[in-house]
Amino acid sequence: MRSRTERKRKHTRNFILRFILQTNSYYKINMGFLRFLLALSVIVTHSKPLFGTDLIPGNIAVESFFIISGFYMAMVLKEKYFKIDNYYKLFITNRFLRIYPLYWVVLLIFIAYYFIYGYKTGNFQTLQLYADYWHTLSPLTFGYLLVTNIIIIGQECTFFFTVESNGTILFTNHFLQTRLPLFRFILDIPLWSVSLELIFYIISPLLVKLKNKGLIMFIIVLLIIRLIAKVAAVTYDPFIYRLLPYQIIFFLLGILSYNAYDYLKTIRLPKYVSIFLLIYIIAFTVFYSYFDASESKDFIYLASVAIAIPFVFELSKSSKLDRYIGEMSYPIYISHLIFLDISRRIIIHFGLKDSYQSAMTALLSIACSAILIKFVSQKIEYFRVKRVVKALK
């Protein structure tokens, strides 16, 4: 009798897990094609125009990802984790499980590639820096670089320092004008933005609980700080781009966007409104470079993303294909630099046109992402969802 009851419970639990994994409402966010386009935009920024099109700049793509992240954190916290007693540990460990396993696999790919390339050419690229400076860098600096390469958090700080020939670390206002910026010791450089994401995850339960008025006041204060910095001529990277106080404004916009969605989903809006906004934001992303360059254009695009997200999410949340395309955005983002390097070498070796660089990088990154999703991400997702189902019960 007991074994039959246990079998029924196990069957029910497995059914719930399959249901959750096949739907979007518990653990995934859609807007897949938009997120995919944002990841492609970063590739194009780091390489060449894609079929003659530049898409949006990489910094605007990253800030758009921050808005989407704010929306997503508000959604999962309010619709799922806040319903669980002592939810914080489960929430933060599930977020880390979402980020770290894929990153560590990609990090191993980077290291393997550097070793293979170094074995054939004698140049181990980023690893060569560690070999050249291990005896001159202080143990504290060397340890910090090793740790931040593993845990990601703190990588944004490397853009504020430069390395002298004797291994001395100096603060710098303009890292691109220095001989050897410290960020060159980071194996996967774009992960500085994921560091800000992780810090946001840690504090997001507090921010999500703020009322709309509090969020708006917070955003106004941050805008005033930005204005003061502009008046003081502090308008250069990394100060205006790689610090959480500057970027958290976009996470807050995402939270506001979710609050708007939470209200709008009680109103039956015509579907054509969502379709129009989806087409608008995709067209804006693709043809961004055709408009005159200005700060107002950046502001309009980011505001458009925040406004469009609730409608685009509602339109795409039930699409498995869109969800799968969106899931590629993170592995594409964290792996594209290695495939950009490979694409450059293939183009040089075979004498191909430079215009092929972005397309080749994108194709290699997509192929790698499909493999990572199948053999890493999907297994981790099942484990994450299983933990939440157990907690909800």
mmCIF file of C-alpha atoms in Angstrom:
data_model
loop_
_atom_site.group_PDB
_atom_site.id
_atom_site.type_symbol
_atom_site.label_atom_id
_atom_site.label_comp_id
_atom_site.label_asym_id
_atom_site.label_seq_id
_atom_site.Cartn_x
_atom_site.Cartn_y
_atom_site.Cartn_z
ATOM 1 C CA MET A 1 0.000 0.000 0.000
ATOM 2 C CA ARG A 2 2.760 2.378 0.954
ATOM 3 C CA SER A 3 4.791 1.585 -2.154
ATOM 4 C CA ARG A 4 1.728 2.267 -4.352
ATOM 5 C CA THR A 5 1.247 5.640 -2.641
ATOM 6 C CA GLU A 6 4.917 6.466 -3.112
ATOM 7 C CA ARG A 7 4.664 5.552 -6.813
ATOM 8 C CA LYS A 8 1.636 7.809 -7.211
ATOM 9 C CA ARG A 9 3.460 10.678 -5.540
ATOM 10 C CA LYS A 10 6.508 10.132 -7.724
ATOM 11 C CA HIS A 11 4.313 9.996 -10.834
ATOM 12 C CA THR A 12 2.589 13.238 -9.821
ATOM 13 C CA ARG A 13 5.899 14.938 -9.077
ATOM 14 C CA ASN A 14 7.346 13.900 -12.441
ATOM 15 C CA PHE A 15 4.206 15.112 -14.201
ATOM 16 C CA ILE A 16 4.510 18.516 -12.516
ATOM 17 C CA LEU A 17 8.174 18.738 -13.472
ATOM 18 C CA ARG A 18 7.435 17.862 -17.118
ATOM 19 C CA PHE A 19 4.629 20.398 -17.183
ATOM 20 C CA ILE A 20 6.815 23.164 -15.807
ATOM 21 C CA LEU A 21 9.668 22.345 -18.141
ATOM 22 C CA GLN A 22 7.311 22.485 -21.131
ATOM 23 C CA THR A 23 5.782 25.812 -20.146
ATOM 24 C CA ASN A 24 7.331 29.198 -19.670
ATOM 25 C CA SER A 25 5.642 30.626 -16.636
ATOM 26 C CA TYR A 26 7.865 29.218 -13.902
ATOM 27 C CA TYR A 27 11.454 29.459 -14.895
ATOM 28 C CA LYS A 28 12.082 30.976 -18.283
ATOM 29 C CA ILE A 29 11.564 34.233 -20.029
ATOM 30 C CA ASN A 30 10.797 34.466 -23.701
ATOM 31 C CA MET A 31 11.211 37.474 -25.968
ATOM 32 C CA GLY A 32 13.620 35.014 -27.541
ATOM 33 C CA PHE A 33 14.185 36.622 -30.929
ATOM 34 C CA LEU A 34 14.827 40.017 -29.309
ATOM 35 C CA ARG A 35 17.388 38.558 -26.898
ATOM 36 C CA PHE A 36 18.973 36.682 -29.799
ATOM 37 C CA LEU A 37 19.253 39.941 -31.774
ATOM 38 C CA LEU A 38 20.863 41.654 -28.790
ATOM 39 C CA ALA A 39 23.473 38.884 -28.573
ATOM 40 C CA LEU A 40 24.145 39.227 -32.316
ATOM 41 C CA SER A 41 24.531 42.978 -31.806
ATOM 42 C CA VAL A 42 27.377 42.352 -29.364
ATOM 43 C CA ILE A 43 29.079 40.065 -31.906
ATOM 44 C CA VAL A 44 28.744 42.715 -34.627
ATOM 45 C CA THR A 45 30.142 45.401 -32.312
ATOM 46 C CA HIS A 46 33.207 43.255 -31.645
ATOM 47 C CA SER A 47 33.735 42.302 -35.286
ATOM 48 C CA LYS A 48 32.334 43.577 -38.606
ATOM 49 C CA PRO A 49 28.877 44.608 -39.887
ATOM 50 C CA LEU A 50 26.578 41.633 -40.448
ATOM 51 C CA PHE A 51 25.655 41.639 -44.147
ATOM 52 C CA GLY A 52 26.388 45.352 -44.196
ATOM 53 C CA THR A 53 24.273 46.089 -41.095
ATOM 54 C CA ASP A 54 25.718 47.257 -37.773
ATOM 55 C CA LEU A 55 22.672 46.583 -35.536
ATOM 56 C CA ILE A 56 22.697 48.438 -32.191
ATOM 57 C CA PRO A 57 25.997 49.189 -30.384
ATOM 58 C CA GLY A 58 27.193 46.594 -27.908
ATOM 59 C CA ASN A 59 26.808 48.902 -24.911
ATOM 60 C CA ILE A 60 23.136 49.544 -25.743
ATOM 61 C CA ALA A 61 22.597 45.797 -26.229
ATOM 62 C CA VAL A 62 24.098 45.094 -22.781
ATOM 63 C CA GLU A 63 21.925 47.753 -21.137
ATOM 64 C CA SER A 64 18.880 46.285 -22.890
ATOM 65 C CA PHE A 65 19.801 42.915 -21.395
ATOM 66 C CA PHE A 66 19.867 44.605 -17.974
ATOM 67 C CA ILE A 67 16.302 45.869 -18.527
ATOM 68 C CA ILE A 68 15.168 42.368 -19.489
ATOM 69 C CA SER A 69 16.951 40.957 -16.436
ATOM 70 C CA GLY A 70 15.127 43.414 -14.155
ATOM 71 C CA PHE A 71 11.810 42.341 -15.700
ATOM 72 C CA TYR A 72 12.663 38.675 -15.265
ATOM 73 C CA MET A 73 13.833 38.981 -11.653
ATOM 74 C CA ALA A 74 10.653 40.836 -10.710
ATOM 75 C CA MET A 75 8.577 38.145 -12.413
ATOM 76 C CA VAL A 76 10.219 35.093 -10.856
ATOM 77 C CA LEU A 77 10.428 36.641 -7.404
ATOM 78 C CA LYS A 78 6.834 37.852 -7.276
ATOM 79 C CA GLU A 79 5.243 34.904 -9.045
ATOM 80 C CA LYS A 80 7.348 32.140 -7.548
ATOM 81 C CA TYR A 81 10.014 32.713 -4.895
ATOM 82 C CA PHE A 82 8.084 35.100 -2.643
ATOM 83 C CA LYS A 83 5.591 32.258 -2.172
ATOM 84 C CA ILE A 84 8.297 30.085 -0.585
ATOM 85 C CA ASP A 85 9.345 30.315 3.057
ATOM 86 C CA ASN A 86 13.000 31.325 3.440
ATOM 87 C CA TYR A 87 13.157 31.767 -0.327
ATOM 88 C CA TYR A 88 16.390 33.738 -0.585
ATOM 89 C CA LYS A 89 18.845 30.837 -0.424
ATOM 90 C CA LEU A 90 16.887 28.883 -3.032
ATOM 91 C CA PHE A 91 16.542 31.938 -5.256
ATOM 92 C CA ILE A 92 20.196 32.955 -5.215
ATOM 93 C CA THR A 93 21.554 29.424 -5.618
ATOM 94 C CA ASN A 94 19.190 28.818 -8.535
ATOM 95 C CA ARG A 95 20.396 32.027 -10.172
ATOM 96 C CA PHE A 96 24.013 30.952 -9.679
ATOM 97 C CA LEU A 97 23.172 27.552 -11.172
ATOM 98 C CA ARG A 98 21.800 29.396 -14.188
ATOM 99 C CA ILE A 99 25.040 31.315 -14.692
ATOM 100 C CA TYR A 100 28.038 29.334 -13.472
ATOM 101 C CA PRO A 101 27.893 25.809 -14.999
ATOM 102 C CA LEU A 102 27.635 27.151 -18.550
ATOM 103 C CA TYR A 103 30.324 29.733 -17.857
ATOM 104 C CA TRP A 104 32.742 27.212 -16.379
ATOM 105 C CA VAL A 105 32.326 24.923 -19.404
ATOM 106 C CA VAL A 106 32.996 27.864 -21.736
ATOM 107 C CA LEU A 107 35.960 28.913 -19.574
ATOM 108 C CA LEU A 108 37.469 25.440 -20.016
ATOM 109 C CA ILE A 109 36.939 25.775 -23.774
ATOM 110 C CA PHE A 110 38.839 29.090 -23.700
ATOM 111 C CA ILE A 111 41.719 27.553 -21.745
ATOM 112 C CA ALA A 112 41.865 24.516 -24.056
ATOM 113 C CA TYR A 113 41.862 26.761 -27.123
ATOM 114 C CA TYR A 114 44.671 28.943 -25.742
ATOM 115 C CA PHE A 115 46.746 25.866 -24.953
ATOM 116 C CA ILE A 116 46.188 24.308 -28.390
ATOM 117 C CA TYR A 117 46.917 27.564 -30.189
ATOM 118 C CA GLY A 118 49.929 28.212 -27.986
ATOM 119 C CA TYR A 119 51.287 24.715 -28.579
ATOM 120 C CA LYS A 120 51.229 25.313 -32.349
ATOM 121 C CA THR A 121 52.399 28.942 -32.431
ATOM 122 C CA GLY A 122 54.197 29.537 -29.145
ATOM 123 C CA ASN A 123 51.733 32.332 -28.259
ATOM 124 C CA PHE A 124 49.311 31.339 -25.501
ATOM 125 C CA GLN A 125 47.469 34.698 -25.751
ATOM 126 C CA THR A 126 45.844 35.601 -22.407
ATOM 127 C CA LEU A 127 47.548 32.694 -20.667
ATOM 128 C CA GLN A 128 50.850 34.100 -21.936
ATOM 129 C CA LEU A 129 50.275 37.198 -19.788
ATOM 130 C CA TYR A 130 50.088 35.052 -16.673
ATOM 131 C CA ALA A 131 53.323 33.305 -17.680
ATOM 132 C CA ASP A 132 55.037 36.648 -18.326
ATOM 133 C CA TYR A 133 53.877 38.405 -15.160
ATOM 134 C CA TRP A 134 53.428 35.715 -12.543
ATOM 135 C CA HIS A 135 56.753 36.592 -10.900
ATOM 136 C CA THR A 136 56.163 40.379 -10.932
ATOM 137 C CA LEU A 137 52.486 40.665 -9.994
ATOM 138 C CA SER A 138 51.856 40.807 -6.262
ATOM 139 C CA PRO A 139 50.337 37.659 -4.717
ATOM 140 C CA LEU A 140 47.208 39.697 -3.893
ATOM 141 C CA THR A 141 46.739 40.850 -7.499
ATOM 142 C CA PHE A 142 47.530 37.422 -8.908
ATOM 143 C CA GLY A 143 45.073 35.781 -6.517
ATOM 144 C CA TYR A 144 42.387 38.354 -7.306
ATOM 145 C CA LEU A 145 42.733 37.699 -11.053
ATOM 146 C CA LEU A 146 42.497 33.944 -10.598
ATOM 147 C CA VAL A 147 39.466 34.183 -8.318
ATOM 148 C CA THR A 148 37.558 36.718 -10.421
ATOM 149 C CA ASN A 149 38.115 34.583 -13.530
ATOM 150 C CA ILE A 150 36.401 31.742 -11.685
ATOM 151 C CA ILE A 151 33.587 33.507 -9.823
ATOM 152 C CA ILE A 152 33.043 36.369 -12.369
ATOM 153 C CA ILE A 153 32.167 38.915 -9.652
ATOM 154 C CA GLY A 154 34.705 41.722 -9.632
ATOM 155 C CA GLN A 155 35.723 41.528 -13.284
ATOM 156 C CA GLU A 156 34.365 45.032 -13.967
ATOM 157 C CA CYS A 157 36.989 46.418 -11.556
ATOM 158 C CA THR A 158 39.831 45.341 -13.869
ATOM 159 C CA PHE A 159 38.908 48.161 -16.269
ATOM 160 C CA PHE A 160 40.044 50.720 -13.672
ATOM 161 C CA PHE A 161 43.661 49.557 -13.496
ATOM 162 C CA THR A 162 46.744 49.161 -15.656
ATOM 163 C CA VAL A 163 49.832 46.980 -15.301
ATOM 164 C CA GLU A 164 53.283 48.552 -15.492
ATOM 165 C CA SER A 165 56.231 46.654 -16.983
ATOM 166 C CA ASN A 166 57.506 45.868 -13.478
ATOM 167 C CA GLY A 167 54.126 44.413 -12.447
ATOM 168 C CA THR A 168 52.937 47.453 -10.493
ATOM 169 C CA ILE A 169 49.168 48.013 -10.597
ATOM 170 C CA LEU A 170 48.059 51.621 -11.117
ATOM 171 C CA PHE A 171 44.638 53.233 -11.194
ATOM 172 C CA THR A 172 43.674 54.687 -14.588
ATOM 173 C CA ASN A 173 40.887 56.900 -15.912
ATOM 174 C CA HIS A 174 41.281 55.724 -19.503
ATOM 175 C CA PHE A 175 42.163 52.033 -19.674
ATOM 176 C CA LEU A 176 42.298 51.960 -23.494
ATOM 177 C CA GLN A 177 45.135 54.495 -23.469
ATOM 178 C CA THR A 178 47.377 52.385 -21.246
ATOM 179 C CA ARG A 179 50.083 49.934 -22.226
ATOM 180 C CA LEU A 180 48.531 46.904 -20.564
ATOM 181 C CA PRO A 181 45.061 47.326 -19.020
ATOM 182 C CA LEU A 182 44.391 44.823 -16.241
ATOM 183 C CA PHE A 183 41.266 43.509 -17.990
ATOM 184 C CA ARG A 184 43.559 41.773 -20.500
ATOM 185 C CA PHE A 185 44.137 39.146 -17.802
ATOM 186 C CA ILE A 186 40.438 38.199 -17.938
ATOM 187 C CA LEU A 187 39.923 35.076 -20.040
ATOM 188 C CA ASP A 188 36.369 35.939 -21.131
ATOM 189 C CA ILE A 189 36.227 39.747 -21.169
ATOM 190 C CA PRO A 190 32.463 40.341 -21.768
ATOM 191 C CA LEU A 191 31.705 38.669 -18.445
ATOM 192 C CA TRP A 192 32.182 42.009 -16.630
ATOM 193 C CA SER A 193 28.491 42.655 -17.379
ATOM 194 C CA VAL A 194 27.528 39.286 -15.901
ATOM 195 C CA SER A 195 29.348 40.375 -12.733
ATOM 196 C CA LEU A 196 26.911 43.294 -12.485
ATOM 197 C CA GLU A 197 24.054 40.849 -13.141
ATOM 198 C CA LEU A 198 25.178 38.653 -10.259
ATOM 199 C CA ILE A 199 25.399 41.624 -7.888
ATOM 200 C CA PHE A 200 21.916 42.645 -8.987
ATOM 201 C CA TYR A 201 20.633 39.126 -8.252
ATOM 202 C CA ILE A 202 21.990 39.407 -4.721
ATOM 203 C CA ILE A 203 20.116 42.662 -4.001
ATOM 204 C CA SER A 204 17.108 42.193 -6.304
ATOM 205 C CA PRO A 205 14.690 40.865 -3.634
ATOM 206 C CA LEU A 206 15.017 44.224 -1.853
ATOM 207 C CA LEU A 207 14.561 46.246 -5.051
ATOM 208 C CA VAL A 208 11.608 44.198 -6.312
ATOM 209 C CA LYS A 209 9.737 44.906 -3.069
ATOM 210 C CA LEU A 210 9.875 48.656 -3.691
ATOM 211 C CA LYS A 211 6.632 50.338 -4.730
ATOM 212 C CA ASN A 212 6.477 52.081 -8.096
ATOM 213 C CA LYS A 213 6.894 55.452 -6.407
ATOM 214 C CA GLY A 214 10.063 54.252 -4.678
ATOM 215 C CA LEU A 215 11.439 52.843 -7.934
ATOM 216 C CA ILE A 216 10.749 56.094 -9.770
ATOM 217 C CA MET A 217 12.405 58.143 -7.022
ATOM 218 C CA PHE A 218 15.422 55.817 -7.116
ATOM 219 C CA ILE A 219 15.667 56.242 -10.896
ATOM 220 C CA ILE A 220 15.412 60.041 -10.574
ATOM 221 C CA VAL A 221 18.261 60.080 -8.033
ATOM 222 C CA LEU A 222 20.415 57.974 -10.367
ATOM 223 C CA LEU A 223 19.618 60.271 -13.285
ATOM 224 C CA ILE A 224 20.687 63.261 -11.178
ATOM 225 C CA ILE A 225 23.971 61.487 -10.383
ATOM 226 C CA ARG A 226 24.498 60.883 -14.103
ATOM 227 C CA LEU A 227 23.792 64.548 -14.815
ATOM 228 C CA ILE A 228 26.268 65.689 -12.149
ATOM 229 C CA ALA A 229 28.896 63.356 -13.618
ATOM 230 C CA LYS A 230 28.240 64.797 -17.070
ATOM 231 C CA VAL A 231 28.603 68.361 -15.803
ATOM 232 C CA ALA A 232 31.850 67.332 -14.104
ATOM 233 C CA ALA A 233 33.018 65.867 -17.449
ATOM 234 C CA VAL A 234 33.129 62.319 -16.065
ATOM 235 C CA THR A 235 31.752 60.894 -19.288
ATOM 236 C CA TYR A 236 34.309 58.263 -20.198
ATOM 237 C CA ASP A 237 34.423 54.505 -19.991
ATOM 238 C CA PRO A 238 34.644 52.746 -17.526
ATOM 239 C CA PHE A 239 33.001 55.229 -15.119
ATOM 240 C CA ILE A 240 29.786 55.695 -17.102
ATOM 241 C CA TYR A 241 29.471 52.100 -18.254
ATOM 242 C CA ARG A 242 30.957 49.484 -15.950
ATOM 243 C CA LEU A 243 29.815 50.562 -12.498
ATOM 244 C CA LEU A 244 26.670 49.172 -10.882
ATOM 245 C CA PRO A 245 25.442 52.613 -9.676
ATOM 246 C CA TYR A 246 25.316 53.695 -13.319
ATOM 247 C CA GLN A 247 23.819 50.493 -14.706
ATOM 248 C CA ILE A 248 21.340 49.646 -11.964
ATOM 249 C CA ILE A 249 18.968 52.214 -13.450
ATOM 250 C CA PHE A 250 18.271 49.755 -16.274
ATOM 251 C CA PHE A 251 17.513 46.911 -13.859
ATOM 252 C CA LEU A 252 15.069 49.254 -12.122
ATOM 253 C CA LEU A 253 13.421 50.088 -15.456
ATOM 254 C CA GLY A 254 12.970 46.353 -15.976
ATOM 255 C CA ILE A 255 11.256 46.013 -12.589
ATOM 256 C CA LEU A 256 8.929 48.893 -13.483
ATOM 257 C CA SER A 257 8.270 47.201 -16.799
ATOM 258 C CA TYR A 258 7.187 44.023 -15.004
ATOM 259 C CA ASN A 259 4.912 45.994 -12.684
ATOM 260 C CA ALA A 260 3.287 47.467 -15.794
ATOM 261 C CA TYR A 261 2.925 43.948 -17.223
ATOM 262 C CA ASP A 262 1.377 42.740 -13.970
ATOM 263 C CA TYR A 263 -1.276 45.435 -14.388
ATOM 264 C CA LEU A 264 -1.731 45.113 -18.149
ATOM 265 C CA LYS A 265 -2.281 41.347 -18.076
ATOM 266 C CA THR A 266 -5.615 42.017 -16.339
ATOM 267 C CA ILE A 267 -6.651 44.053 -19.395
ATOM 268 C CA ARG A 268 -7.374 42.338 -22.689
ATOM 269 C CA LEU A 269 -5.371 44.467 -25.090
ATOM 270 C CA PRO A 270 -5.682 43.865 -28.844
ATOM 271 C CA LYS A 271 -3.036 41.460 -30.070
ATOM 272 C CA TYR A 272 -2.046 43.819 -32.878
ATOM 273 C CA VAL A 273 -0.589 46.232 -30.273
ATOM 274 C CA SER A 274 1.909 43.572 -29.168
ATOM 275 C CA ILE A 275 2.665 42.627 -32.780
ATOM 276 C CA PHE A 276 3.277 46.265 -33.695
ATOM 277 C CA LEU A 277 5.645 46.793 -30.739
ATOM 278 C CA LEU A 278 7.534 43.594 -31.544
ATOM 279 C CA ILE A 279 8.029 44.651 -35.170
ATOM 280 C CA TYR A 280 8.960 48.166 -34.056
ATOM 281 C CA ILE A 281 11.639 47.095 -31.570
ATOM 282 C CA ILE A 282 13.128 44.522 -33.981
ATOM 283 C CA ALA A 283 13.212 47.083 -36.801
ATOM 284 C CA PHE A 284 14.774 49.652 -34.460
ATOM 285 C CA THR A 285 17.438 47.100 -33.494
ATOM 286 C CA VAL A 286 18.252 46.125 -37.076
ATOM 287 C CA PHE A 287 18.194 49.621 -38.597
ATOM 288 C CA TYR A 288 19.609 51.474 -35.585
ATOM 289 C CA SER A 289 22.720 52.617 -37.449
ATOM 290 C CA TYR A 290 20.675 54.300 -40.178
ATOM 291 C CA PHE A 291 19.494 57.002 -37.775
ATOM 292 C CA ASP A 292 21.644 60.000 -36.880
ATOM 293 C CA ALA A 293 23.934 59.335 -33.923
ATOM 294 C CA SER A 294 22.829 61.083 -30.750
ATOM 295 C CA GLU A 295 22.306 60.443 -27.049
ATOM 296 C CA SER A 296 18.577 60.902 -27.550
ATOM 297 C CA LYS A 297 18.551 57.944 -29.955
ATOM 298 C CA ASP A 298 20.095 55.721 -27.282
ATOM 299 C CA PHE A 299 17.568 56.966 -24.735
ATOM 300 C CA ILE A 300 14.635 56.393 -27.108
ATOM 301 C CA TYR A 301 15.805 52.857 -27.873
ATOM 302 C CA LEU A 302 16.248 51.861 -24.227
ATOM 303 C CA ALA A 303 12.928 53.452 -23.259
ATOM 304 C CA SER A 304 11.311 51.578 -26.153
ATOM 305 C CA VAL A 305 12.701 48.285 -24.842
ATOM 306 C CA ALA A 306 11.297 48.955 -21.358
ATOM 307 C CA ILE A 307 7.880 49.863 -22.803
ATOM 308 C CA ALA A 308 7.758 47.001 -25.310
ATOM 309 C CA ILE A 309 8.858 44.167 -23.001
ATOM 310 C CA PRO A 310 5.442 43.513 -21.357
ATOM 311 C CA PHE A 311 3.743 43.276 -24.759
ATOM 312 C CA VAL A 312 6.502 41.257 -26.426
ATOM 313 C CA PHE A 313 6.599 38.858 -23.484
ATOM 314 C CA GLU A 314 2.831 38.349 -23.585
ATOM 315 C CA LEU A 315 3.027 37.659 -27.306
ATOM 316 C CA SER A 316 5.912 35.177 -27.134
ATOM 317 C CA LYS A 317 5.612 33.460 -23.758
ATOM 318 C CA SER A 318 3.945 30.323 -25.125
ATOM 319 C CA SER A 319 6.296 29.795 -28.065
ATOM 320 C CA LYS A 320 8.728 26.916 -27.563
ATOM 321 C CA LEU A 321 10.732 27.959 -30.632
ATOM 322 C CA ASP A 322 11.052 31.535 -29.418
ATOM 323 C CA ARG A 323 12.054 30.274 -25.982
ATOM 324 C CA TYR A 324 14.767 28.063 -27.464
ATOM 325 C CA ILE A 325 16.116 30.910 -29.610
ATOM 326 C CA GLY A 326 16.221 33.147 -26.545
ATOM 327 C CA GLU A 327 18.049 30.535 -24.492
ATOM 328 C CA MET A 328 20.920 30.803 -26.971
ATOM 329 C CA SER A 329 21.587 34.432 -26.079
ATOM 330 C CA TYR A 330 23.587 33.736 -22.896
ATOM 331 C CA PRO A 331 25.891 31.001 -24.279
ATOM 332 C CA ILE A 332 26.364 33.069 -27.458
ATOM 333 C CA TYR A 333 27.332 36.086 -25.379
ATOM 334 C CA ILE A 334 29.860 34.272 -23.198
ATOM 335 C CA SER A 335 31.438 32.192 -25.984
ATOM 336 C CA HIS A 336 31.539 34.513 -28.998
ATOM 337 C CA LEU A 337 35.026 35.964 -28.423
ATOM 338 C CA ILE A 338 36.726 32.617 -28.923
ATOM 339 C CA PHE A 339 34.828 32.038 -32.169
ATOM 340 C CA LEU A 340 35.583 35.587 -33.262
ATOM 341 C CA ASP A 341 39.274 34.770 -32.881
ATOM 342 C CA ILE A 342 38.839 31.511 -34.780
ATOM 343 C CA SER A 343 36.892 33.282 -37.557
ATOM 344 C CA ARG A 344 39.617 35.891 -37.966
ATOM 345 C CA ARG A 345 42.253 33.205 -38.364
ATOM 346 C CA ILE A 346 40.138 31.234 -40.859
ATOM 347 C CA ILE A 347 39.570 34.397 -42.939
ATOM 348 C CA ILE A 348 43.294 35.210 -42.931
ATOM 349 C CA HIS A 349 44.298 31.623 -43.718
ATOM 350 C CA PHE A 350 41.908 31.227 -46.664
ATOM 351 C CA GLY A 351 42.028 34.838 -47.838
ATOM 352 C CA LEU A 352 38.306 35.386 -47.349
ATOM 353 C CA LYS A 353 36.506 38.737 -47.162
ATOM 354 C CA ASP A 354 36.429 40.484 -43.773
ATOM 355 C CA SER A 355 32.672 40.901 -44.214
ATOM 356 C CA TYR A 356 32.282 37.171 -43.485
ATOM 357 C CA GLN A 357 33.653 37.616 -39.979
ATOM 358 C CA SER A 358 30.405 38.381 -38.114
ATOM 359 C CA ALA A 359 28.378 35.720 -39.908
ATOM 360 C CA MET A 360 31.039 33.061 -39.322
ATOM 361 C CA THR A 361 31.379 34.038 -35.655
ATOM 362 C CA ALA A 362 27.601 33.960 -35.224
ATOM 363 C CA LEU A 363 27.253 30.533 -36.850
ATOM 364 C CA LEU A 364 30.032 29.006 -34.735
ATOM 365 C CA SER A 365 28.619 30.583 -31.570
ATOM 366 C CA ILE A 366 25.112 29.331 -32.366
ATOM 367 C CA ALA A 367 26.389 25.805 -32.986
ATOM 368 C CA CYS A 368 28.304 25.837 -29.710
ATOM 369 C CA SER A 369 25.264 27.241 -27.887
ATOM 370 C CA ALA A 370 23.016 24.463 -29.208
ATOM 371 C CA ILE A 371 25.459 21.878 -27.851
ATOM 372 C CA LEU A 372 25.759 23.642 -24.495
ATOM 373 C CA ILE A 373 21.988 23.912 -24.141
ATOM 374 C CA LYS A 374 21.476 20.229 -24.873
ATOM 375 C CA PHE A 375 24.226 18.792 -22.705
ATOM 376 C CA VAL A 376 24.538 21.356 -19.918
ATOM 377 C CA SER A 377 21.738 23.893 -19.676
ATOM 378 C CA GLN A 378 18.764 21.539 -20.000
ATOM 379 C CA LYS A 379 20.077 19.231 -17.298
ATOM 380 C CA ILE A 380 20.732 22.139 -14.959
ATOM 381 C CA GLU A 381 17.272 23.585 -15.650
ATOM 382 C CA TYR A 382 15.615 20.309 -14.705
ATOM 383 C CA PHE A 383 17.524 20.278 -11.429
ATOM 384 C CA ARG A 384 16.650 23.935 -10.713
ATOM 385 C CA VAL A 385 12.949 23.414 -11.361
ATOM 386 C CA LYS A 386 12.950 20.253 -9.236
ATOM 387 C CA ARG A 387 14.286 22.277 -6.291
ATOM 388 C CA VAL A 388 11.528 24.878 -6.684
ATOM 389 C CA VAL A 389 8.772 22.257 -6.962
ATOM 390 C CA LYS A 390 10.043 20.584 -3.809
ATOM 391 C CA ALA A 391 10.071 23.939 -1.968
ATOM 392 C CA LEU A 392 6.570 24.847 -3.164
ATOM 393 C CA LYS A 393 5.227 21.528 -1.891
#
